[in-house]
Amino acid sequence: MAQPGPRHYEPHQVAALVSSAQAGDTMAVGDLLDLLTPYVRRLCGPIALDEGADAAQETLIVVFRSLGQLRSPEALFGWVRAIAVREAVRTARRRGAHAELSELPAPGDPQLAVDVADVLHRLSPEHRAVLVLRELEGIDEQRAAQLLAIPVGTAKSRLSRARQSFRKEWQS
Amino acid sequence: MTEYDWPVAEFDPIRRLRVIAASTPGTSIRETVMAAPLAAVWAVASDLEGELPRWLFPDIATMRVTPAGDSDRLVARAVGHSGLRARFDVVLRPGWCLMQSRFLLGGMAATDEGGATRFAFLGGFRGPLRLLSPASRPISARVGERALRRLAERVDERAL
């Protein structure tokens, strides 16, 4: 079934929606869901993979249950991003086993060229999260590692290797 | 790396309604799977004037719907046999409906499930009436079950 395209909201309109939703206006909650759901789906997909839909649902439940705690509407997307990454990692860890990053195929391995999504499956949820924060959100490893409570050095070195492998295949 | 098509999480109207139910005090949600296809179920569920009074609550005598600006926004005015009146702001889209009056909240969502239809129905009180929610839960559960049964019957009757 076709859905209408996303509306464009100016910052002051977003602030008004947040305020109305915090006051108990469920129509405003619906409008905020329209605004936030595509963003949450993009964050949860590559981190939670097969559990992406559950992760997106859990993220949005936490977001709207906690909306009263959001004091600055201009911080909305950063706040949602932190919740989405945390919930996506948590959902992925709860539901499925994963291989360690050290088990990634070496660059040039024909398996890499077969299915990049399969390579994502071989990363731990935390490393997928670092990759998403870095590549889709432009957040450096240090901030990402803080957000995810993992060591910066380890994240940096392993991520670097993973990115080299990905880049080689994706750009070939 | 950003040129790669990153996986995007699925998210359907049923999950959307679960989010509203889980984050809105005073509401409850019921889900069922109907054998009829999505188009047949939604044809009945989305007919707020003609069908909704026949399956939702016995007290609704009439429901009048008028556009409210944007294409998916409506205003619905319900009149009960008991004389009660309520004005609802409505968002109605394929597979999705959310209705809010001063004291009541309603929602419907539907998705295809292998040729059958998963249908979810949300109801609840708003404002000061929210305090009634715990006490009215058993009644709400019975009303919800009856409404879903009547909806399935109406879908079957229209298919004949």
Short mmCIF file of N, CA and C in Angstrom, two decimals, chain A residues 105 108-119 122 169-170 172, chain B residues 4:
data_model
loop_
_atom_site.label_atom_id
_atom_site.label_comp_id
_atom_site.label_asym_id
_atom_site.label_seq_id
_atom_site.Cartn_x
_atom_site.Cartn_y
_atom_site.Cartn_z
N PRO A 105 36.64 -12.39 6.07
CA PRO A 105 37.46 -12.87 4.97
C PRO A 105 38.52 -11.83 4.61
N GLY A 108 40.07 -9.63 -1.12
CA GLY A 108 40.31 -10.47 -2.28
C GLY A 108 39.62 -11.81 -2.20
N ASP A 109 39.19 -12.15 -0.99
CA ASP A 109 38.43 -13.39 -0.83
C ASP A 109 37.17 -13.30 -1.68
N PRO A 110 36.93 -14.28 -2.55
CA PRO A 110 35.74 -14.20 -3.42
C PRO A 110 34.45 -14.06 -2.63
N GLN A 111 34.45 -14.53 -1.38
CA GLN A 111 33.22 -14.46 -0.58
C GLN A 111 32.78 -13.01 -0.36
N LEU A 112 33.75 -12.11 -0.27
CA LEU A 112 33.41 -10.71 -0.04
C LEU A 112 32.59 -10.14 -1.19
N ALA A 113 32.92 -10.57 -2.37
CA ALA A 113 32.24 -10.02 -3.55
C ALA A 113 30.84 -10.58 -3.71
N VAL A 114 30.56 -11.67 -3.04
CA VAL A 114 29.27 -12.32 -3.24
C VAL A 114 28.15 -11.51 -2.62
N ASP A 115 28.33 -11.11 -1.39
CA ASP A 115 27.23 -10.47 -0.67
C ASP A 115 27.79 -9.61 0.45
N VAL A 116 27.74 -8.30 0.28
CA VAL A 116 28.28 -7.42 1.30
C VAL A 116 27.45 -7.51 2.58
N ALA A 117 26.15 -7.77 2.41
CA ALA A 117 25.30 -7.93 3.60
C ALA A 117 25.79 -9.10 4.44
N ASP A 118 26.28 -10.13 3.76
CA ASP A 118 26.81 -11.28 4.49
C ASP A 118 28.04 -10.87 5.29
N VAL A 119 28.83 -9.95 4.74
CA VAL A 119 30.00 -9.48 5.48
C VAL A 119 29.55 -8.71 6.72
N ARG A 122 29.05 -10.76 9.61
CA ARG A 122 30.24 -11.29 10.27
C ARG A 122 30.84 -10.31 11.27
N GLU A 169 36.07 -4.00 -2.02
CA GLU A 169 35.02 -4.70 -2.75
C GLU A 169 33.97 -3.76 -3.31
N TRP A 170 33.57 -2.78 -2.52
CA TRP A 170 32.48 -1.92 -2.96
C TRP A 170 32.89 -1.00 -4.10
N SER A 172 35.23 -1.85 -6.33
CA SER A 172 35.77 -2.62 -7.46
C SER A 172 34.71 -2.76 -8.54
N TYR B 4 27.31 2.26 -1.04
CA TYR B 4 26.68 0.95 -0.89
C TYR B 4 25.25 1.13 -0.37
#
